[in-house]
Short mmCIF file of C-alpha atoms in Angstrom, two decimals:
data_model
loop_
_atom_site.label_atom_id
_atom_site.label_comp_id
_atom_site.label_asym_id
_atom_site.label_seq_id
_atom_site.Cartn_x
_atom_site.Cartn_y
_atom_site.Cartn_z
CA MET A 1 23.73 -41.22 -27.48
CA SER A 2 25.18 -38.48 -29.36
CA THR A 3 27.46 -36.03 -27.76
CA ASP A 4 27.29 -32.82 -29.61
CA GLY A 5 28.98 -30.75 -26.88
CA GLY A 6 25.77 -29.04 -25.83
CA ASP A 7 25.99 -30.36 -22.30
CA MET A 8 29.59 -29.38 -22.04
CA GLN A 9 28.88 -25.87 -23.15
CA ALA A 10 26.09 -25.48 -20.62
CA SER A 11 28.32 -26.63 -17.79
CA ALA A 12 31.26 -24.45 -18.84
CA GLN A 13 31.95 -21.64 -16.40
CA GLU A 14 31.10 -18.12 -17.16
CA PRO A 15 34.25 -15.98 -17.38
CA ASP A 16 35.08 -14.19 -14.09
CA VAL A 17 33.82 -10.65 -14.09
CA ALA A 18 35.66 -8.27 -11.83
CA GLU A 19 33.34 -7.24 -9.10
CA GLY A 20 33.51 -3.84 -7.50
CA PRO A 21 34.39 -3.31 -3.83
CA THR A 22 31.94 -4.68 -1.31
CA ASP A 23 29.98 -2.44 0.95
CA GLU A 24 32.23 -3.53 3.81
CA GLU A 25 35.34 -2.57 1.82
CA LEU A 26 33.85 0.80 0.95
CA ALA A 27 32.95 1.48 4.57
CA SER A 28 36.42 0.48 5.69
CA ALA A 29 38.06 2.78 3.12
CA GLU A 30 35.77 5.68 4.20
CA GLU A 31 36.67 5.07 7.85
CA ALA A 32 40.38 5.07 7.03
CA ARG A 33 40.00 8.34 5.12
CA GLU A 34 38.16 9.93 8.10
CA ILE A 35 40.77 8.72 10.56
CA GLN A 36 43.55 10.23 8.33
CA GLU A 37 41.66 13.55 8.18
CA HIS A 38 41.36 13.64 11.95
CA ALA A 39 45.06 12.78 12.36
CA ASP A 40 46.07 15.55 9.91
CA ALA A 41 43.86 18.06 11.72
CA ALA A 42 45.36 17.02 15.08
CA ARG A 43 48.91 17.50 13.76
CA GLU A 44 48.07 20.93 12.35
CA ALA A 45 46.36 22.13 15.54
CA GLN A 46 49.27 20.78 17.67
CA GLU A 47 51.72 22.74 15.48
CA ARG A 48 49.70 25.92 15.96
CA ALA A 49 49.57 25.27 19.74
CA ASP A 50 53.32 24.80 19.85
CA ALA A 51 53.85 28.06 17.98
CA ASP A 52 51.52 29.87 20.39
CA VAL A 53 53.37 28.47 23.39
CA ALA A 54 56.65 29.66 21.94
CA SER A 55 55.27 33.16 21.51
CA GLY A 56 53.83 33.18 25.06
CA ASP A 57 50.16 33.27 23.87
CA TYR A 58 48.92 30.60 26.23
CA ALA A 59 45.19 31.35 25.71
CA ALA A 60 45.45 30.76 21.99
CA ALA A 61 47.64 27.71 22.64
CA ALA A 62 44.95 26.26 24.93
CA GLN A 63 42.32 26.63 22.19
CA GLU A 64 44.50 24.99 19.56
CA ARG A 65 45.57 22.21 21.89
CA GLU A 66 41.95 21.44 22.68
CA ILE A 67 41.27 21.11 18.96
CA ALA A 68 44.31 18.82 18.68
CA GLU A 69 43.12 16.68 21.59
CA ASN A 70 39.65 16.29 20.07
CA GLU A 71 40.98 15.44 16.62
CA ALA A 72 43.54 12.96 18.09
CA TRP A 73 40.69 11.32 20.03
CA GLU A 74 38.66 10.93 16.79
CA ALA A 75 41.77 9.52 15.07
CA GLY A 76 42.36 7.12 17.98
CA ASP A 77 45.96 8.21 18.28
CA SER A 78 47.14 10.13 21.31
CA SER A 79 50.76 9.96 20.04
CA LEU A 80 49.86 12.92 17.83
CA LEU A 81 50.00 15.17 20.94
CA GLN A 82 53.00 16.55 22.83
CA GLY A 83 53.57 19.20 25.44
CA ALA A 84 51.15 20.68 27.86
CA SER A 85 47.46 19.65 27.79
CA SER A 86 44.68 22.11 27.09
CA ALA A 87 43.86 22.20 30.81
CA GLU A 88 47.46 23.08 31.64
CA LEU A 89 47.49 25.76 28.98
CA ASP A 90 44.20 27.20 30.37
CA SER A 91 45.88 27.40 33.74
CA ALA A 92 48.96 29.03 32.14
CA ALA A 93 46.70 31.63 30.46
CA ALA A 94 45.09 32.43 33.80
CA TYR A 95 48.51 32.91 35.43
CA HIS A 96 49.55 35.08 32.51
CA GLU A 97 46.48 37.27 32.99
CA GLU A 98 47.34 37.54 36.69
CA ALA A 99 50.88 38.56 35.79
CA ASP A 100 49.53 41.27 33.46
CA ARG A 101 47.27 42.56 36.27
CA HIS A 102 50.21 42.79 38.64
CA GLU A 103 52.23 44.62 36.01
CA ARG A 104 49.41 47.17 35.57
CA ASP A 105 49.26 47.58 39.37
CA GLU A 106 53.05 48.05 39.47
CA ALA A 107 52.88 50.79 36.89
CA GLN A 108 50.11 52.57 38.78
CA HIS A 109 51.94 52.29 42.12
CA GLY A 110 55.08 53.64 40.41
CA ARG A 111 53.19 56.62 39.04
CA ASP A 112 51.74 57.21 42.54
CA GLY A 113 55.22 57.09 44.07
CA ASP A 114 54.49 53.98 46.13
CA TYR A 115 57.72 52.21 45.20
CA ALA A 116 57.46 49.50 47.87
CA ALA A 117 54.05 48.48 46.49
CA ALA A 118 55.43 48.67 42.92
CA ARG A 119 58.31 46.38 43.92
CA ASP A 120 55.84 43.88 45.47
CA ASP A 121 53.73 44.01 42.32
CA ALA A 122 56.79 43.33 40.21
CA ALA A 123 57.63 40.28 42.33
CA ALA A 124 54.09 39.03 42.12
CA ALA A 125 54.06 39.52 38.35
CA ALA A 126 57.30 37.58 38.02
CA ASP A 127 55.93 34.79 40.19
CA ALA A 128 52.67 34.56 38.23
CA GLN A 129 54.51 34.61 34.92
CA GLY A 130 56.87 31.91 36.13
CA TRP A 131 53.89 29.70 36.97
CA ALA A 132 52.37 30.44 33.57
CA ASP A 133 55.54 29.41 31.82
CA TYR A 134 55.89 26.30 33.98
CA LYS A 135 52.30 25.18 33.29
CA ALA A 136 52.70 25.72 29.57
CA GLY A 137 56.14 24.17 29.34
CA GLY A 138 57.22 27.29 27.47
CA ASP A 139 60.23 29.57 27.65
CA ASP A 140 60.84 31.63 30.76
CA HIS A 141 59.16 35.03 30.26
CA THR A 142 59.85 36.33 33.80
CA GLY A 143 62.93 38.36 32.93
CA GLN A 144 61.18 41.70 32.41
CA ALA A 145 59.19 41.51 35.64
CA ARG A 146 62.26 40.45 37.62
CA ALA A 147 64.34 43.27 36.16
CA GLU A 148 61.80 45.77 37.46
#
């Protein structure tokens, strides 16, 4: 029997060829990218909500916070959120609208010379604004109404 190396060459391993990522690896990378996008969107919306709370615009804050909550949910990370929830901010916005209504009533009663009613309206405006600020976790904006 002659050994010419033919059998050895046939059994020699093919050189390893680098294979691309598997479908599972690609899906996992895509999922990670989507989670990161949702987390980034949640952070940005939360920052806008915080700025709106600081300025006393509770209606805008509620909208931004709801976006942040939805994006955080999609990212699977509630630690991206801080402060009042969108429901609390909706409530704060309603109280703020009530305070505005009382302030308009106060102005009208003052023009009409009904100073007792104007004083009651001012107290009601301060109370409603206090509740708005409390619900939102924002700064106290009752000073103007209390001064009147």
